[in-house]
Amino acid sequence: MTEKTVRAMPPDGPVLRRGWPRPSFWTRPSFWTRPSFWTLGAALAALIVATPTIAVVVMALTPGDANIWPHLASTILPTYIRNTLLLLLGVGLGTFLIGTGTAWLVTMFRFPGRRLFEWALLVPLAVPAFIIAFTYTELLEYAGPVQAALRALFGWSSPRDYWFPEIRSLGGAVSMMTLVLYPYVYLLARSAFLEQSLCTLEVSRTLGCTPWAAFRRVALPLARPSIAVGLALVLMETLNDYGTVKLFGVQTLTNGLYNVWLIMGNRSGAAQVACVLLLFIIGLIVLERQARFRRAYQNTGTRMRPVEGRPLSGWRGWGATLACALPITLGFLVPASVLLRNAIPRFSESGTADVLAFAGNSLTLSATAAVVAVAIGVFMAYASRLGTGTGLKWCVRIASLGYAIPGTVLAIGILAPFGAVDTAVDAFFRATFGVSTGLLLSGTLFALVFAYVVRFLALAYGTVEAGLGRVRPTVDMAARTLGCTPGRVLWRVHLPIMRGSLLTAALLVFVDGMKELPATLLLRPFNFDTLATHVFQFASSEQIEQAALGALAIVAAGLLPVIVLSRSIARARQWAPSPAAASVDREARVAPRSPFRSQTQESAA
């Protein structure tokens, strides 16, 4: 502090007046600042997503006189937990082997059919697990064509004459879920293998590693974070599944939750089982974070040429072809052929007006949920772009956890607060006006759309955030200097740029809404069915012919995101930087940046 500054200060200390600098200890803390409109909106979205989970925990901790937790814990809960753990272990191991193995084959080797398998390995993702379950039940049960052909071929007359694996079992559920969920691991593992540096793999080969050793000791550890995310998605979908375990009679936590709620009639006991299911979800999230903890691998090589692949000839090439063709055949071609065989001859019976009405219900629900989820996802993504506070980040994280919550848990958590609001409003109108309002929230389409939005908001937010991240911050700065408010920048600049991302996000939410079963079964209004509930009801009563047409419609709708994903991967490979572009980009990063560089020079760099 200079002598001139000391003389300029008032003799009685730092008086707070206009023109005088405020001392640091008088500065208002950052958490006292008024939250912006965008921060408040993100906090409201986080509260909406967290409400069902909070309601479930409160119900579980306050069971009242109807507390059946000791009975559950001493009788059937250990069976539920054991079967759930075995199911998670089997599906996780199966999807890891199929997804990682096929991703490595189509990325690093050349063999017959490789170009076809690159996108066709994603096709089983279009088939819901409960649909593939009842198609294989028709094929492999005692009266099915497979066992009938075996009896006719070998002259067997009864089940005592031969052994055949039971499809309605825990092993059958593991197989069915593995066949339709491995594309999650395949997609992320293949992306990780494509992004790995060729120099790293080639150096490992010069050090004496065989192709198998290079995969096991180099490529697989580098792809570990991506594979961990894929496995976490697979296991969360496994916990959310209800149709497969119900059809096969496997007593898991999801099946047990339905039994306690609908058969025993105890909602607090169902909430307690749901809390155990939430503990599994929290454990999966923790394990996934631990698998990726401090393992962010970056490509530091300068060789950006695409992976050409090592040619496989002879029996090795045909073995790779068979290894990639089996998951596609068993996971998509066989179920689709069974559905077609049952739907085409009986089209006049199954293609009735009821099926068209169910399809209209599914389309309306899924489209509404897609529009609402994308709108909230855009709001949250833009709020996260504008602000960097810790509170905002936590709000975004909480709002993105809805996809991890199973539909059964969401249903319990939504009915409890919605029912309380309906009861309070009805009591008020009865006492004041003598009129009953009935059900305004619970048991209505609003509750069902609310569940869809909470469940699939993470899909919309992640897709929109990725699209928004590709817009350079200088675009926002230029629009703000021209006098645009943040809302006007979003409406006039970002939304037109992100049309592709918005359509992709809406499509993903729409298709997942078409396939959603657990929450729809519990929250749908009376005499209201969707394609998923229609198919499940006929499948559970073993009327495969009546369910075939609706199942085909769901599978056809599921093919849309698969096509979008495969096209995105193809475009990403086409846009991979060439060696010259990589050199220019490297020189631009190394060169000192001048504050007087023009916008044209910035764009060229």
Coordinates of C-alpha atoms in Angstrom, one line a residue:
M1 CA 0.0 0.0 0.0
T2 CA 1.5 3.3 -1.1
E3 CA 1.6 6.5 0.9
K4 CA -0.9 8.1 -1.4
T5 CA -3.4 5.3 -0.8
V6 CA -3.0 5.7 3.0
R7 CA -3.7 9.4 2.8
A8 CA -6.8 8.8 0.7
M9 CA -8.4 6.5 3.3
P10 CA -10.7 8.0 5.9
P11 CA -9.2 8.4 9.3
D12 CA -12.0 6.4 11.1
G13 CA -11.5 3.3 9.0
P14 CA -13.1 1.8 5.9
V15 CA -16.5 3.6 5.7
L16 CA -18.8 1.9 3.2
R17 CA -19.7 4.7 0.8
R18 CA -20.0 5.1 -2.9
G19 CA -16.6 4.9 -4.6
W20 CA -14.7 3.3 -1.7
P21 CA -13.6 -0.3 -2.1
R22 CA -15.3 -2.8 0.2
P23 CA -12.8 -4.8 2.4
S24 CA -12.6 -8.5 1.7
F25 CA -14.2 -9.5 5.1
W26 CA -17.3 -7.4 4.2
T27 CA -17.8 -9.3 1.0
R28 CA -21.0 -11.4 0.9
P29 CA -20.3 -15.1 0.7
S30 CA -21.1 -16.8 -2.6
F31 CA -23.8 -19.0 -1.1
W32 CA -25.8 -15.9 -0.2
T33 CA -26.1 -14.8 -3.8
R34 CA -29.6 -15.0 -5.4
P35 CA -30.0 -18.2 -7.4
S36 CA -30.7 -17.7 -11.1
F37 CA -33.8 -18.9 -12.9
W38 CA -31.8 -21.8 -14.5
T39 CA -30.4 -23.0 -11.1
L40 CA -33.9 -23.0 -9.6
G41 CA -35.2 -25.0 -12.5
A42 CA -32.5 -27.6 -12.2
A43 CA -33.1 -27.8 -8.4
L44 CA -36.9 -28.4 -9.2
A45 CA -36.0 -31.1 -11.7
A46 CA -33.8 -32.8 -9.1
L47 CA -36.5 -32.6 -6.5
I48 CA -39.0 -34.2 -8.9
V49 CA -36.7 -37.1 -9.6
A50 CA -35.8 -37.6 -6.0
T51 CA -39.4 -37.5 -4.7
P52 CA -40.3 -41.2 -5.5
T53 CA -37.1 -42.4 -3.8
I54 CA -37.7 -40.3 -0.7
A55 CA -41.3 -41.5 -0.5
V56 CA -40.2 -45.1 -0.6
V57 CA -37.6 -44.6 2.2
V58 CA -40.2 -42.8 4.3
M59 CA -42.7 -45.6 3.8
A60 CA -40.2 -48.3 4.7
L61 CA -39.1 -46.5 7.9
T62 CA -42.7 -45.9 9.1
P63 CA -44.5 -49.2 8.5
G64 CA -47.0 -48.7 11.4
D65 CA -48.8 -51.7 12.8
A66 CA -48.6 -53.7 9.6
N67 CA -44.8 -54.3 9.9
I68 CA -44.0 -57.6 8.2
W69 CA -40.3 -56.9 7.9
P70 CA -39.3 -59.5 10.6
H71 CA -41.4 -62.1 8.7
L72 CA -39.8 -61.2 5.4
A73 CA -36.3 -61.2 6.7
S74 CA -36.6 -64.6 8.3
T75 CA -38.5 -66.4 5.4
I76 CA -38.4 -65.3 1.8
L77 CA -36.0 -62.3 1.7
P78 CA -32.8 -64.4 1.8
T79 CA -34.1 -66.3 -1.3
Y80 CA -34.9 -63.1 -3.1
I81 CA -31.4 -61.7 -2.4
R82 CA -29.6 -65.0 -3.3
N83 CA -31.5 -65.3 -6.6
T84 CA -30.9 -61.6 -7.4
L85 CA -27.2 -62.0 -6.8
L86 CA -27.0 -65.1 -8.9
L87 CA -28.9 -63.4 -11.7
L88 CA -26.7 -60.3 -11.7
L89 CA -23.5 -62.5 -11.6
G90 CA -24.7 -64.7 -14.5
V91 CA -25.9 -61.8 -16.7
G92 CA -22.8 -59.7 -15.9
L93 CA -20.4 -62.5 -16.8
G94 CA -22.3 -63.5 -20.0
T95 CA -22.6 -59.9 -21.3
F96 CA -19.0 -59.2 -20.6
L97 CA -17.8 -62.3 -22.5
I98 CA -20.0 -61.8 -25.5
G99 CA -19.9 -58.0 -25.7
T100 CA -16.1 -57.6 -25.1
G101 CA -15.2 -60.6 -27.3
T102 CA -17.2 -59.6 -30.3
A103 CA -16.1 -56.0 -30.0
W104 CA -12.5 -57.1 -30.1
L105 CA -13.0 -59.4 -33.0
V106 CA -14.8 -56.8 -35.3
T107 CA -12.4 -54.1 -34.3
M108 CA -9.0 -55.8 -34.6
F109 CA -9.5 -58.6 -37.2
R110 CA -10.7 -59.1 -40.7
F111 CA -12.9 -62.1 -41.4
P112 CA -16.0 -63.0 -43.5
G113 CA -19.0 -60.8 -42.6
R114 CA -17.1 -58.4 -40.4
R115 CA -18.7 -55.3 -42.0
L116 CA -22.2 -56.7 -41.4
F117 CA -21.5 -57.7 -37.8
E118 CA -20.2 -54.2 -36.9
W119 CA -23.8 -52.9 -36.8
A120 CA -25.8 -56.2 -36.7
L121 CA -24.4 -57.0 -33.2
L122 CA -26.5 -54.1 -31.9
V123 CA -29.8 -55.5 -33.3
P124 CA -30.7 -57.8 -30.3
L125 CA -31.0 -54.6 -28.2
A126 CA -34.4 -54.0 -30.0
V127 CA -36.0 -57.1 -28.4
P128 CA -37.3 -56.7 -24.8
A129 CA -36.2 -59.5 -22.5
F130 CA -39.7 -60.7 -21.7
I131 CA -40.5 -61.1 -25.4
I132 CA -37.5 -63.3 -26.1
A133 CA -38.3 -65.2 -23.0
F134 CA -41.8 -66.3 -24.1
T135 CA -40.6 -67.1 -27.7
Y136 CA -37.9 -69.4 -26.4
T137 CA -40.4 -70.9 -24.0
E138 CA -42.6 -72.0 -26.9
L139 CA -39.6 -73.4 -28.7
L140 CA -37.9 -75.3 -25.9
E141 CA -40.7 -76.5 -23.6
Y142 CA -41.8 -80.1 -23.6
A143 CA -44.5 -79.6 -26.2
G144 CA -42.4 -77.3 -28.3
P145 CA -40.9 -78.2 -31.7
V146 CA -37.4 -78.8 -30.5
Q147 CA -38.2 -81.5 -28.0
A148 CA -40.8 -83.0 -30.3
A149 CA -38.2 -83.3 -33.0
L150 CA -35.8 -84.9 -30.6
R151 CA -38.4 -87.5 -29.5
A152 CA -39.3 -88.3 -33.0
L153 CA -35.6 -88.7 -34.0
F154 CA -34.5 -90.9 -31.2
G155 CA -37.7 -92.7 -30.4
W156 CA -38.2 -91.3 -26.9
S157 CA -41.7 -91.4 -25.4
S158 CA -41.5 -89.6 -22.1
P159 CA -39.3 -87.1 -20.2
R160 CA -37.8 -89.9 -18.2
D161 CA -36.1 -91.2 -21.4
Y162 CA -33.8 -88.1 -21.8
W163 CA -32.6 -85.0 -20.2
F164 CA -33.3 -81.5 -21.5
P165 CA -32.4 -78.2 -19.8
E166 CA -35.4 -76.4 -18.2
I167 CA -36.0 -73.1 -19.8
R168 CA -38.2 -71.9 -16.9
S169 CA -35.4 -71.5 -14.4
L170 CA -32.7 -69.2 -13.2
G171 CA -30.3 -70.3 -15.9
G172 CA -33.0 -69.7 -18.5
A173 CA -33.5 -66.1 -17.2
V174 CA -29.7 -65.5 -17.3
S175 CA -29.5 -66.7 -20.9
M176 CA -32.5 -64.6 -22.1
M177 CA -31.2 -61.4 -20.5
T178 CA -27.7 -62.0 -21.7
L179 CA -28.8 -62.4 -25.3
V180 CA -30.6 -59.0 -25.4
L181 CA -28.4 -56.9 -23.0
Y182 CA -24.9 -57.7 -24.3
P183 CA -25.0 -54.8 -26.9
Y184 CA -24.6 -52.3 -24.0
V185 CA -21.1 -53.8 -23.3
Y186 CA -20.4 -54.3 -27.0
L187 CA -21.1 -50.7 -27.9
L188 CA -18.9 -49.1 -25.2
A189 CA -16.1 -51.7 -25.5
R190 CA -15.9 -51.2 -29.3
S191 CA -15.8 -47.5 -28.9
A192 CA -13.0 -47.8 -26.4
F193 CA -11.0 -50.2 -28.7
L194 CA -11.4 -47.8 -31.7
E195 CA -10.1 -44.9 -29.6
Q196 CA -7.0 -46.7 -28.4
S197 CA -3.6 -45.7 -29.8
L198 CA -2.2 -48.1 -32.4
C199 CA 1.3 -47.3 -31.2
T200 CA 0.5 -48.9 -27.8
L201 CA -0.7 -52.1 -29.3
E202 CA 2.1 -52.3 -31.8
V203 CA 4.7 -51.7 -29.2
S204 CA 3.3 -54.6 -27.1
R205 CA 3.6 -56.8 -30.2
T206 CA 7.3 -55.8 -30.6
L207 CA 7.9 -56.7 -27.0
G208 CA 6.8 -60.3 -27.7
C209 CA 3.1 -60.2 -26.9
T210 CA 0.8 -62.5 -28.8
P211 CA -2.5 -61.1 -30.0
W212 CA -4.2 -62.7 -27.0
A213 CA -1.6 -61.4 -24.6
A214 CA -1.9 -57.9 -26.2
F215 CA -5.6 -58.0 -25.7
R216 CA -5.4 -59.3 -22.1
R217 CA -2.5 -57.1 -20.8
V218 CA -3.0 -53.9 -22.8
A219 CA -6.3 -53.4 -24.6
L220 CA -8.6 -54.8 -21.9
P221 CA -7.1 -52.7 -19.1
L222 CA -7.3 -49.5 -21.3
A223 CA -10.9 -50.2 -22.0
R224 CA -11.8 -51.0 -18.4
P225 CA -13.7 -47.7 -17.7
S226 CA -15.9 -48.0 -20.7
I227 CA -16.6 -51.7 -20.0
A228 CA -17.5 -50.8 -16.4
V229 CA -20.1 -48.3 -17.6
G230 CA -21.6 -50.9 -20.0
L231 CA -21.8 -53.6 -17.3
A232 CA -23.4 -51.1 -14.9
L233 CA -26.1 -50.4 -17.5
V234 CA -26.6 -54.1 -18.0
L235 CA -27.0 -54.9 -14.3
M236 CA -29.4 -52.0 -13.8
E237 CA -31.6 -53.2 -16.6
T238 CA -31.4 -56.7 -15.0
L239 CA -32.7 -55.3 -11.7
N240 CA -35.5 -53.5 -13.5
D241 CA -36.7 -56.5 -15.4
Y242 CA -40.0 -58.0 -14.2
G243 CA -41.4 -59.8 -17.2
T244 CA -38.7 -62.4 -17.6
V245 CA -38.4 -63.4 -14.0
K246 CA -42.2 -63.6 -13.7
L247 CA -42.6 -65.8 -16.7
F248 CA -39.9 -68.1 -15.6
G249 CA -40.9 -68.1 -11.9
V250 CA -37.6 -66.9 -10.6
Q251 CA -38.0 -65.4 -7.1
T252 CA -35.9 -62.2 -7.3
L253 CA -36.3 -58.9 -5.4
T254 CA -38.4 -57.4 -8.3
N255 CA -40.8 -60.4 -8.3
G256 CA -40.9 -60.4 -4.6
L257 CA -41.9 -56.7 -4.5
Y258 CA -44.9 -57.4 -6.6
N259 CA -45.9 -60.4 -4.4
V260 CA -45.6 -58.5 -1.2
W261 CA -47.6 -55.5 -2.6
L262 CA -50.3 -57.2 -4.7
I263 CA -50.7 -60.6 -3.2
M264 CA -50.0 -59.9 0.5
G265 CA -51.5 -56.4 0.2
N266 CA -48.8 -54.8 2.3
R267 CA -47.5 -51.5 0.8
S268 CA -45.0 -50.8 3.6
G269 CA -43.5 -54.3 3.2
A270 CA -43.2 -53.7 -0.5
A271 CA -41.4 -50.4 0.2
Q272 CA -39.0 -52.3 2.5
V273 CA -38.2 -54.7 -0.3
A274 CA -37.8 -51.7 -2.6
C275 CA -35.2 -50.3 -0.2
V276 CA -33.2 -53.5 -0.4
L277 CA -33.4 -53.1 -4.2
L278 CA -32.2 -49.5 -3.9
L279 CA -29.2 -50.8 -1.9
F280 CA -28.3 -53.0 -4.9
I281 CA -28.5 -49.9 -7.1
I282 CA -26.3 -47.9 -4.8
G283 CA -23.8 -50.8 -4.7
L284 CA -23.7 -50.9 -8.5
I285 CA -23.1 -47.2 -8.8
V286 CA -20.3 -47.4 -6.2
L287 CA -18.7 -50.3 -8.0
E288 CA -18.9 -48.6 -11.3
R289 CA -17.3 -45.4 -9.9
Q290 CA -14.5 -47.5 -8.3
A291 CA -13.9 -49.3 -11.5
R292 CA -13.3 -45.9 -13.2
F293 CA -11.6 -44.2 -10.3
R294 CA -8.5 -42.4 -11.5
R295 CA -8.5 -44.4 -14.7
A296 CA -8.9 -41.8 -17.4
Y297 CA -6.8 -43.0 -20.3
Q298 CA -5.9 -40.5 -23.1
N299 CA -4.5 -41.0 -26.5
T300 CA -1.1 -39.4 -26.7
G301 CA 0.0 -41.0 -30.0
T302 CA 0.3 -39.1 -33.2
R303 CA -0.8 -42.0 -35.5
M304 CA -4.5 -41.4 -36.1
R305 CA -5.0 -43.8 -39.1
P306 CA -8.0 -46.2 -38.7
V307 CA -7.5 -49.7 -37.5
E308 CA -7.1 -51.9 -40.5
G309 CA -7.3 -55.2 -38.7
R310 CA -5.3 -58.4 -38.9
P311 CA -6.7 -60.9 -41.5
L312 CA -8.0 -64.2 -40.2
S313 CA -8.0 -67.0 -42.7
G314 CA -9.1 -70.6 -42.6
W315 CA -10.8 -72.0 -39.6
R316 CA -9.8 -69.0 -37.5
G317 CA -11.8 -66.7 -39.8
W318 CA -14.8 -68.9 -39.9
G319 CA -14.6 -69.4 -36.2
A320 CA -14.7 -65.6 -35.7
T321 CA -17.7 -65.4 -38.1
L322 CA -19.5 -68.1 -36.1
A323 CA -18.7 -66.3 -32.8
C324 CA -20.3 -63.1 -34.1
A325 CA -23.2 -64.7 -35.8
L326 CA -24.4 -66.8 -32.9
P327 CA -25.5 -63.8 -30.6
I328 CA -27.4 -62.2 -33.6
T329 CA -29.1 -65.5 -34.5
L330 CA -30.1 -66.4 -31.0
G331 CA -30.9 -62.9 -29.8
F332 CA -32.8 -61.6 -32.8
L333 CA -33.3 -63.9 -35.8
V334 CA -34.8 -66.8 -33.9
P335 CA -37.3 -64.7 -31.8
A336 CA -38.3 -62.7 -34.9
S337 CA -39.0 -65.8 -36.9
V338 CA -41.1 -67.3 -34.1
L339 CA -43.1 -64.1 -33.8
L340 CA -43.6 -63.9 -37.6
R341 CA -44.6 -67.6 -37.8
N342 CA -47.3 -67.0 -35.1
A343 CA -48.5 -63.6 -36.3
I344 CA -48.9 -64.0 -40.1
P345 CA -51.3 -67.0 -40.2
R346 CA -53.5 -65.5 -37.4
F347 CA -53.3 -61.9 -38.4
S348 CA -57.1 -61.6 -38.7
E349 CA -57.4 -62.8 -35.1
S350 CA -54.6 -60.9 -33.4
G351 CA -54.8 -57.8 -35.6
T352 CA -58.0 -56.5 -34.1
A353 CA -59.2 -53.1 -33.1
D354 CA -58.0 -53.7 -29.6
V355 CA -54.4 -54.1 -30.7
L356 CA -54.6 -50.9 -32.7
A357 CA -56.0 -49.1 -29.6
F358 CA -53.2 -50.5 -27.4
A359 CA -50.7 -49.3 -30.1
G360 CA -52.3 -45.8 -29.9
N361 CA -52.0 -45.8 -26.1
S362 CA -48.3 -46.7 -26.3
L363 CA -47.6 -44.1 -29.0
T364 CA -49.4 -41.3 -27.1
L365 CA -47.7 -42.1 -23.8
S366 CA -44.2 -42.5 -25.3
A367 CA -44.5 -39.4 -27.4
T368 CA -45.7 -37.3 -24.5
A369 CA -42.9 -38.6 -22.2
A370 CA -40.3 -38.0 -25.0
V371 CA -41.4 -34.3 -25.5
V372 CA -41.4 -33.6 -21.7
A373 CA -38.2 -35.4 -21.0
V374 CA -36.3 -33.7 -23.9
A375 CA -37.6 -30.3 -22.8
I376 CA -36.4 -30.8 -19.2
G377 CA -33.1 -32.3 -20.5
V378 CA -32.5 -29.2 -22.6
F379 CA -33.2 -26.9 -19.6
M380 CA -30.9 -28.9 -17.3
A381 CA -28.1 -29.1 -19.9
Y382 CA -28.2 -25.4 -20.7
A383 CA -28.3 -24.6 -16.9
S384 CA -25.2 -26.7 -16.4
R385 CA -23.6 -24.9 -19.3
L386 CA -24.3 -21.5 -17.8
G387 CA -23.4 -22.2 -14.2
T388 CA -20.6 -24.0 -12.5
G389 CA -21.6 -24.0 -8.9
T390 CA -21.4 -27.1 -6.7
G391 CA -25.1 -27.0 -5.9
L392 CA -26.0 -27.0 -9.6
K393 CA -23.7 -30.0 -10.3
W394 CA -25.4 -32.0 -7.5
C395 CA -28.8 -31.1 -8.8
V396 CA -27.8 -32.4 -12.3
R397 CA -26.4 -35.6 -10.8
I398 CA -29.5 -36.3 -8.8
A399 CA -31.8 -35.6 -11.8
S400 CA -29.7 -38.0 -13.9
L401 CA -30.1 -41.0 -11.5
G402 CA -33.7 -41.7 -12.5
Y403 CA -32.6 -44.3 -15.1
A404 CA -30.9 -46.3 -12.3
I405 CA -34.2 -46.6 -10.3
P406 CA -36.2 -49.7 -11.3
G407 CA -39.8 -49.1 -12.5
T408 CA -41.2 -51.1 -9.5
V409 CA -39.6 -48.7 -7.0
L410 CA -40.7 -45.7 -9.0
A411 CA -44.3 -47.0 -9.0
I412 CA -44.4 -47.3 -5.2
G413 CA -42.7 -44.0 -4.7
I414 CA -45.1 -42.2 -7.1
L415 CA -48.4 -43.8 -5.8
A416 CA -47.7 -42.8 -2.1
P417 CA -47.3 -39.0 -2.5
F418 CA -49.9 -38.8 -5.3
G419 CA -52.4 -40.7 -3.2
A420 CA -51.8 -38.5 -0.2
V421 CA -52.4 -35.4 -2.4
D422 CA -55.5 -36.8 -3.9
T423 CA -56.9 -37.7 -0.4
A424 CA -56.1 -34.2 1.0
V425 CA -57.7 -32.5 -2.0
D426 CA -60.8 -34.7 -1.9
A427 CA -61.3 -34.1 1.8
F428 CA -61.0 -30.4 1.4
F429 CA -63.6 -30.2 -1.4
R430 CA -65.9 -32.5 0.5
A431 CA -65.7 -30.4 3.6
T432 CA -66.0 -27.1 1.8
F433 CA -68.2 -27.7 -1.2
G434 CA -69.7 -31.1 -0.6
V435 CA -68.1 -32.4 -3.9
S436 CA -65.8 -35.3 -4.3
T437 CA -62.9 -34.7 -6.7
G438 CA -61.9 -38.4 -7.0
L439 CA -58.4 -39.3 -8.3
L440 CA -56.6 -36.4 -9.8
L441 CA -53.1 -37.7 -9.9
S442 CA -52.8 -41.4 -8.8
G443 CA -54.3 -43.9 -11.2
T444 CA -54.3 -41.5 -14.1
L445 CA -52.2 -41.0 -17.2
F446 CA -50.4 -38.1 -15.5
A447 CA -48.8 -40.5 -13.0
L448 CA -47.8 -42.8 -15.9
V449 CA -46.2 -40.0 -17.9
F450 CA -44.5 -38.7 -14.7
A451 CA -42.9 -42.2 -14.1
Y452 CA -41.7 -42.3 -17.7
V453 CA -40.1 -38.9 -17.5
V454 CA -38.4 -39.7 -14.2
R455 CA -37.2 -43.0 -15.5
F456 CA -35.8 -41.8 -18.9
L457 CA -34.8 -38.2 -18.1
A458 CA -31.1 -39.4 -17.9
L459 CA -31.3 -40.6 -21.5
A460 CA -32.6 -37.2 -22.8
Y461 CA -30.2 -35.2 -20.6
G462 CA -27.1 -37.2 -21.7
T463 CA -27.9 -37.0 -25.4
V464 CA -28.7 -33.3 -25.2
E465 CA -25.6 -32.5 -23.1
A466 CA -23.4 -34.3 -25.7
G467 CA -24.9 -32.3 -28.5
L468 CA -24.6 -29.0 -26.6
G469 CA -21.0 -29.7 -25.7
R470 CA -20.1 -29.7 -29.4
V471 CA -21.2 -26.0 -29.7
R472 CA -18.2 -23.8 -29.1
P473 CA -18.5 -21.2 -26.2
T474 CA -17.5 -18.5 -28.6
V475 CA -21.0 -18.8 -30.1
D476 CA -22.6 -17.9 -26.8
M477 CA -20.2 -15.0 -26.3
A478 CA -21.0 -13.6 -29.8
A479 CA -24.7 -13.9 -29.2
R480 CA -24.5 -12.2 -25.8
T481 CA -22.5 -9.3 -27.2
L482 CA -25.3 -8.7 -29.7
G483 CA -27.7 -8.2 -26.8
C484 CA -29.4 -11.7 -26.5
T485 CA -30.5 -13.0 -23.1
P486 CA -29.5 -16.6 -22.2
G487 CA -33.0 -17.8 -23.0
R488 CA -32.9 -16.1 -26.4
V489 CA -29.5 -17.6 -27.1
L490 CA -30.9 -21.1 -26.4
W491 CA -34.0 -20.6 -28.5
R492 CA -32.4 -18.9 -31.5
V493 CA -28.9 -20.3 -31.6
H494 CA -28.5 -23.6 -29.8
L495 CA -31.8 -25.4 -30.5
P496 CA -31.4 -25.1 -34.3
I497 CA -27.8 -26.3 -34.1
M498 CA -28.8 -29.3 -31.9
R499 CA -31.7 -30.6 -34.0
G500 CA -30.0 -33.9 -34.6
S501 CA -29.3 -34.4 -30.9
L502 CA -32.8 -33.4 -29.9
L503 CA -34.3 -35.9 -32.4
T504 CA -32.0 -38.7 -31.1
A505 CA -32.9 -38.0 -27.5
A506 CA -36.6 -38.0 -28.3
L507 CA -36.3 -41.2 -30.2
L508 CA -34.4 -43.0 -27.4
V509 CA -37.0 -42.0 -24.8
F510 CA -39.9 -42.9 -27.1
V511 CA -38.6 -46.4 -27.8
D512 CA -37.8 -47.1 -24.2
G513 CA -41.3 -45.9 -23.3
M514 CA -42.7 -48.3 -25.8
K515 CA -40.9 -51.2 -24.0
E516 CA -41.5 -50.1 -20.4
L517 CA -43.4 -52.8 -18.5
P518 CA -43.0 -52.8 -14.6
A519 CA -44.1 -49.2 -14.0
T520 CA -46.9 -49.4 -16.5
L521 CA -48.4 -52.5 -14.9
L522 CA -48.6 -50.8 -11.5
L523 CA -49.5 -47.2 -12.5
R524 CA -51.9 -47.6 -15.5
P525 CA -55.5 -46.5 -15.1
F526 CA -58.3 -49.1 -15.1
N527 CA -59.1 -50.6 -18.5
F528 CA -56.0 -49.0 -20.0
D529 CA -53.4 -51.2 -21.7
T530 CA -50.3 -50.6 -23.8
L531 CA -48.6 -52.9 -26.2
A532 CA -46.2 -54.0 -23.5
T533 CA -48.9 -54.9 -21.0
H534 CA -51.0 -56.5 -23.7
V535 CA -48.2 -58.8 -24.8
F536 CA -47.2 -59.6 -21.3
Q537 CA -50.7 -60.6 -20.3
F538 CA -51.1 -63.0 -23.2
A539 CA -47.6 -64.4 -22.8
S540 CA -48.1 -65.0 -19.1
S541 CA -51.2 -67.1 -20.0
E542 CA -49.2 -68.9 -22.7
Q543 CA -51.3 -67.5 -25.6
I544 CA -48.3 -66.9 -27.8
E545 CA -50.4 -66.4 -31.0
Q546 CA -52.4 -63.6 -29.6
A547 CA -49.3 -61.8 -28.3
A548 CA -47.2 -62.1 -31.5
L549 CA -48.4 -59.1 -33.4
G550 CA -48.0 -56.7 -30.5
A551 CA -44.5 -58.1 -29.8
L552 CA -43.5 -57.6 -33.4
A553 CA -44.7 -54.0 -33.2
I554 CA -42.5 -53.4 -30.1
V555 CA -39.5 -55.0 -31.8
A556 CA -40.0 -52.9 -34.9
A557 CA -40.1 -49.8 -32.8
G558 CA -36.9 -50.9 -31.0
L559 CA -35.0 -51.2 -34.3
L560 CA -35.1 -47.4 -34.7
P561 CA -32.5 -46.5 -32.0
V562 CA -30.3 -49.4 -33.2
I563 CA -30.2 -47.8 -36.7
V564 CA -29.5 -44.4 -35.2
L565 CA -26.6 -45.8 -33.1
S566 CA -25.1 -47.7 -36.0
R567 CA -25.2 -44.6 -38.2
S568 CA -23.7 -42.5 -35.5
I569 CA -20.8 -45.0 -35.2
A570 CA -20.3 -45.0 -39.0
R571 CA -20.2 -41.2 -39.1
A572 CA -17.8 -41.1 -36.2
R573 CA -15.4 -43.4 -38.2
Q574 CA -15.8 -41.3 -41.3
W575 CA -15.0 -38.1 -39.4
A576 CA -11.8 -39.6 -37.8
P577 CA -9.0 -37.1 -38.3
S578 CA -6.4 -37.9 -40.9
P579 CA -2.7 -37.7 -40.2
A580 CA -2.5 -34.2 -41.8
A581 CA -5.5 -33.0 -39.7
A582 CA -3.9 -34.4 -36.6
S583 CA -0.7 -32.6 -37.4
V584 CA -2.5 -29.3 -37.9
D585 CA -4.4 -29.8 -34.7
R586 CA -1.2 -30.6 -32.8
E587 CA 0.5 -27.5 -34.1
A588 CA -2.5 -25.3 -33.2
R589 CA -2.3 -26.6 -29.6
V590 CA 1.4 -26.1 -29.3
A591 CA 1.5 -22.6 -30.9
P592 CA 1.2 -19.7 -28.6
R593 CA -2.3 -18.2 -28.7
S594 CA -2.5 -14.5 -29.6
P595 CA -5.3 -12.4 -28.3
F596 CA -5.6 -10.7 -31.6
R597 CA -6.3 -13.8 -33.7
S598 CA -9.3 -13.4 -35.9
Q599 CA -12.4 -15.6 -35.8
T600 CA -11.4 -17.1 -39.2
Q601 CA -8.0 -18.2 -37.9
E602 CA -9.6 -19.6 -34.8
S603 CA -12.0 -21.7 -36.9
A604 CA -9.2 -22.9 -39.1
A605 CA -7.2 -24.0 -36.1

